[in-house]
PDB file of C-alpha atoms in Angstrom:
ATOM      1  CA  HIS A 652      14.505  -9.454  -9.506  1.00 73.00           C
ATOM      2  CA  VAL A 653      11.568  -8.598  -7.326  1.00 79.00           C
ATOM      3  CA  GLN A 654       7.920  -8.406  -8.599  1.00 89.00           C
ATOM      4  CA  LEU A 655       5.464  -6.641  -6.235  1.00 93.00           C
ATOM      5  CA  VAL A 656       1.635  -7.516  -8.615  1.00 94.00           C
ATOM      6  CA  GLU A 657      -1.469  -5.185  -7.766  1.00 96.00           C
ATOM      7  CA  SER A 658      -4.762  -6.396  -8.571  1.00 97.00           C
ATOM      8  CA  GLY A 659      -8.080  -5.370  -6.953  1.00 98.00           C
ATOM      9  CA  GLY A 660      -9.003  -1.737  -7.632  1.00 98.00           C
ATOM     10  CA  GLU A 661     -12.320  -0.796  -9.393  1.00 97.00           C
ATOM     11  CA  SER A 662     -14.490   1.924  -9.827  1.00 98.00           C
ATOM     12  CA  VAL A 663     -17.133   2.726  -6.523  1.00 98.00           C
ATOM     13  CA  GLN A 664     -19.477   4.134  -5.011  1.00 98.00           C
ATOM     14  CA  ALA A 665     -18.912   7.030  -2.165  1.00 98.00           C
ATOM     15  CA  GLY A 666     -19.352   4.614   1.027  1.00 98.00           C
ATOM     16  CA  GLU A 667     -18.403   1.856  -0.337  1.00 98.00           C
ATOM     17  CA  SER A 668     -14.736  -1.084   1.016  1.00 98.00           C
ATOM     18  CA  LEU A 669     -12.626  -2.102  -1.883  1.00 98.00           C
ATOM     19  CA  ARG A 670     -10.039  -4.356  -1.154  1.00 98.00           C
ATOM     20  CA  LEU A 671      -6.687  -3.930  -2.756  1.00 98.00           C
ATOM     21  CA  SER A 672      -3.576  -6.754  -2.003  1.00 97.00           C
ATOM     22  CA  CYS A 673      -0.031  -6.824  -3.750  1.00 95.00           C
ATOM     23  CA  GLU A 674       2.108  -9.923  -4.308  1.00 92.00           C
ATOM     24  CA  ILE A 675       5.536 -10.780  -3.519  1.00 88.00           C
ATOM     25  CA  SER A 676       6.621 -12.640  -6.178  1.00 85.00           C
ATOM     26  CA  LEU A 677      10.372 -13.316  -4.705  1.00 72.00           C
ATOM     27  CA  TYR A 678      12.181 -12.233  -1.247  1.00 68.00           C
ATOM     28  CA  ILE A 679      15.271 -11.240  -1.006  1.00 66.00           C
ATOM     29  CA  TYR A 680      14.987 -10.172   2.319  1.00 67.00           C
ATOM     30  CA  SER A 681      13.967 -12.042   5.752  1.00 70.00           C
ATOM     31  CA  SER A 682      11.082  -9.022   6.188  1.00 81.00           C
ATOM     32  CA  TYR A 683       9.942  -5.886   4.445  1.00 86.00           C
ATOM     33  CA  CYS A 684       9.218  -2.816   5.465  1.00 93.00           C
ATOM     34  CA  MET A 685       5.443  -3.345   2.072  1.00 93.00           C
ATOM     35  CA  GLY A 686       4.136   0.062   1.939  1.00 96.00           C
ATOM     36  CA  TRP A 687       0.983   2.063  -0.401  1.00 98.00           C
ATOM     37  CA  PHE A 688       1.366   4.489  -1.562  1.00 98.00           C
ATOM     38  CA  ARG A 689      -0.814   6.270  -4.152  1.00 98.00           C
ATOM     39  CA  GLN A 690      -1.440   9.354  -6.785  1.00 98.00           C
ATOM     40  CA  ALA A 691      -4.050  11.401  -8.158  1.00 97.00           C
ATOM     41  CA  PRO A 692      -3.787  12.911 -11.394  1.00 93.00           C
ATOM     42  CA  GLY A 693      -1.602  16.771 -10.415  1.00 95.00           C
ATOM     43  CA  LYS A 694      -1.363  15.456  -7.386  1.00 97.00           C
ATOM     44  CA  GLU A 695       2.460  13.807  -6.536  1.00 97.00           C
ATOM     45  CA  ARG A 696       2.914  10.274  -4.853  1.00 97.00           C
ATOM     46  CA  GLU A 697       2.105   9.957  -1.111  1.00 97.00           C
ATOM     47  CA  GLY A 698       2.231   6.883   1.387  1.00 97.00           C
ATOM     48  CA  VAL A 699      -1.202   5.945   3.006  1.00 98.00           C
ATOM     49  CA  ALA A 700       0.189   2.999   5.126  1.00 97.00           C
ATOM     50  CA  ARG A 701       2.858   0.421   5.920  1.00 97.00           C
ATOM     51  CA  ILE A 702       3.493  -2.792   7.271  1.00 95.00           C
ATOM     52  CA  ALA A 703       6.649  -4.432   9.297  1.00 92.00           C
ATOM     53  CA  THR A 704       6.229  -7.617   7.569  1.00 88.00           C
ATOM     54  CA  GLY A 705       8.306  -9.510  10.816  1.00 84.00           C
ATOM     55  CA  SER A 706       7.078  -7.137  14.128  1.00 88.00           C
ATOM     56  CA  GLY A 707       3.126  -6.024  12.468  1.00 90.00           C
ATOM     57  CA  ASN A 708       3.543  -2.466  13.533  1.00 92.00           C
ATOM     58  CA  THR A 709       1.195  -1.176  11.228  1.00 95.00           C
ATOM     59  CA  TYR A 710       1.629   2.794  10.319  1.00 96.00           C
ATOM     60  CA  TYR A 711      -1.433   5.109   9.199  1.00 96.00           C
ATOM     61  CA  ALA A 712      -1.663   8.807   7.056  1.00 96.00           C
ATOM     62  CA  ASP A 713      -3.545  10.563   8.865  1.00 96.00           C
ATOM     63  CA  SER A 714      -6.084  10.986   6.039  1.00 96.00           C
ATOM     64  CA  VAL A 715      -6.997   6.860   6.106  1.00 98.00           C
ATOM     65  CA  LYS A 716      -7.021   6.351   9.899  1.00 97.00           C
ATOM     66  CA  GLY A 717      -9.415   4.507  10.848  1.00 97.00           C
ATOM     67  CA  ARG A 718     -11.133   4.122   7.614  1.00 98.00           C
ATOM     68  CA  PHE A 719      -7.799   1.643   6.135  1.00 98.00           C
ATOM     69  CA  THR A 720      -7.146  -1.495   7.411  1.00 98.00           C
ATOM     70  CA  ILE A 721      -3.271  -2.789   6.223  1.00 97.00           C
ATOM     71  CA  SER A 722      -2.517  -6.627   6.711  1.00 95.00           C
ATOM     72  CA  GLN A 723      -0.293  -9.035   5.354  1.00 92.00           C
ATOM     73  CA  ASP A 724      -1.014 -13.384   4.253  1.00 88.00           C
ATOM     74  CA  ASN A 725       2.468 -14.900   4.669  1.00 76.00           C
ATOM     75  CA  ALA A 726       1.316 -17.792   3.512  1.00 75.00           C
ATOM     76  CA  LYS A 727       0.684 -15.796   0.445  1.00 73.00           C
ATOM     77  CA  ASN A 728       3.180 -13.163   0.387  1.00 85.00           C
ATOM     78  CA  THR A 729       0.131 -10.957   0.240  1.00 91.00           C
ATOM     79  CA  VAL A 730      -0.287  -7.730   1.386  1.00 94.00           C
ATOM     80  CA  HIS A 731      -3.165  -5.748   1.414  1.00 97.00           C
ATOM     81  CA  LEU A 732      -5.299  -3.009   2.410  1.00 98.00           C
ATOM     82  CA  GLN A 733      -8.509  -3.253   3.294  1.00 98.00           C
ATOM     83  CA  MET A 734     -10.075   1.030   2.819  1.00 98.00           C
ATOM     84  CA  ASN A 735     -13.657   1.064   3.893  1.00 98.00           C
ATOM     85  CA  SER A 736     -15.827   4.243   4.237  1.00 98.00           C
ATOM     86  CA  LEU A 737     -13.926   4.624   0.869  1.00 98.00           C
ATOM     87  CA  LYS A 738     -15.095   9.000   0.114  1.00 98.00           C
ATOM     88  CA  PRO A 739     -14.652  10.554  -3.460  1.00 97.00           C
ATOM     89  CA  GLU A 740     -10.974  12.344  -2.115  1.00 97.00           C
ATOM     90  CA  ASP A 741      -9.710   8.826  -2.271  1.00 98.00           C
ATOM     91  CA  THR A 742      -9.188   8.173  -5.931  1.00 98.00           C
ATOM     92  CA  ALA A 743      -6.563   7.701  -6.913  1.00 98.00           C
ATOM     93  CA  MET A 744      -3.663   5.016  -8.753  1.00 98.00           C
ATOM     94  CA  TYR A 745      -2.427   2.584  -6.484  1.00 98.00           C
ATOM     95  CA  TYR A 746       0.686   1.308  -5.375  1.00 98.00           C
ATOM     96  CA  CYS A 747       2.342  -0.858  -3.760  1.00 96.00           C
ATOM     97  CA  ALA A 748       5.992  -1.063  -2.495  1.00 96.00           C
ATOM     98  CA  ALA A 749       8.253  -2.710  -0.432  1.00 93.00           C
ATOM     99  CA  ALA A 750      12.449  -2.048   1.006  1.00 91.00           C
ATOM    100  CA  GLY A 751      14.095  -2.598   4.394  1.00 89.00           C
ATOM    101  CA  HIS A 752      12.318  -3.701   7.689  1.00 87.00           C
ATOM    102  CA  ASP A 753      13.867  -1.029   8.787  1.00 90.00           C
ATOM    103  CA  VAL A 754      12.354   1.468   5.994  1.00 90.00           C
ATOM    104  CA  CYS A 755       9.795   0.655   8.744  1.00 91.00           C
ATOM    105  CA  PHE A 756      11.263   3.274  11.444  1.00 87.00           C
ATOM    106  CA  ALA A 757      11.066   6.134   9.395  1.00 84.00           C
ATOM    107  CA  LYS A 758       9.034   8.564   8.114  1.00 84.00           C
ATOM    108  CA  LEU A 759       6.456   6.767   5.305  1.00 92.00           C
ATOM    109  CA  SER A 760       8.202   8.124   1.838  1.00 94.00           C
ATOM    110  CA  VAL A 761       8.719   7.215  -1.192  1.00 95.00           C
ATOM    111  CA  ARG A 762      11.784   7.666  -1.886  1.00 95.00           C
ATOM    112  CA  ASP A 763      12.659   5.319   0.173  1.00 94.00           C
ATOM    113  CA  PHE A 764      11.032   2.667  -1.480  1.00 95.00           C
ATOM    114  CA  THR A 765      13.103   0.348  -3.593  1.00 92.00           C
ATOM    115  CA  TYR A 766      10.662  -1.670  -4.684  1.00 93.00           C
ATOM    116  CA  TRP A 767       7.656  -0.885  -6.905  1.00 96.00           C
ATOM    117  CA  GLY A 768       4.011  -2.552  -8.333  1.00 96.00           C
ATOM    118  CA  GLN A 769       2.721  -0.711 -11.116  1.00 96.00           C
ATOM    119  CA  GLY A 770      -0.643   0.399  -9.798  1.00 97.00           C
ATOM    120  CA  THR A 771      -3.829  -0.429  -9.561  1.00 98.00           C
ATOM    121  CA  GLN A 772      -7.090   1.897 -10.075  1.00 98.00           C
ATOM    122  CA  VAL A 773      -8.609   2.834  -7.355  1.00 98.00           C
ATOM    123  CA  THR A 774     -12.477   5.256  -8.395  1.00 98.00           C
ATOM    124  CA  VAL A 775     -14.619   6.933  -6.290  1.00 98.00           C
ATOM    125  CA  SER A 776     -17.760   8.777  -6.981  1.00 97.00           C
TER     126      SER A 776
END
């Protein structure tokens, strides 16, 4: 059973930084497409960033490009999301998700990801 556990969410001031982490408990694929998504109250869940763990290829939503960085720590089975210059509109529940590697060749879409974490809250004021 694949389990994803997010951590690192908290309340911060605009302009500050946070680093979210997502630890994956069990590998069933040789490489993964790991994504970060977020959902604000009353809004649909949206893709933020993704990384192909085999190649390291990354993709970012326009709204976070240049401010957020997704990275992987293979030794710790963990994917991070470094978030800089945070804005109030970044406030949301952040989720990490995993899928087979091929998902990283498609548009970042909620429906393509199979495994999900429970979420970690980020509040920017």
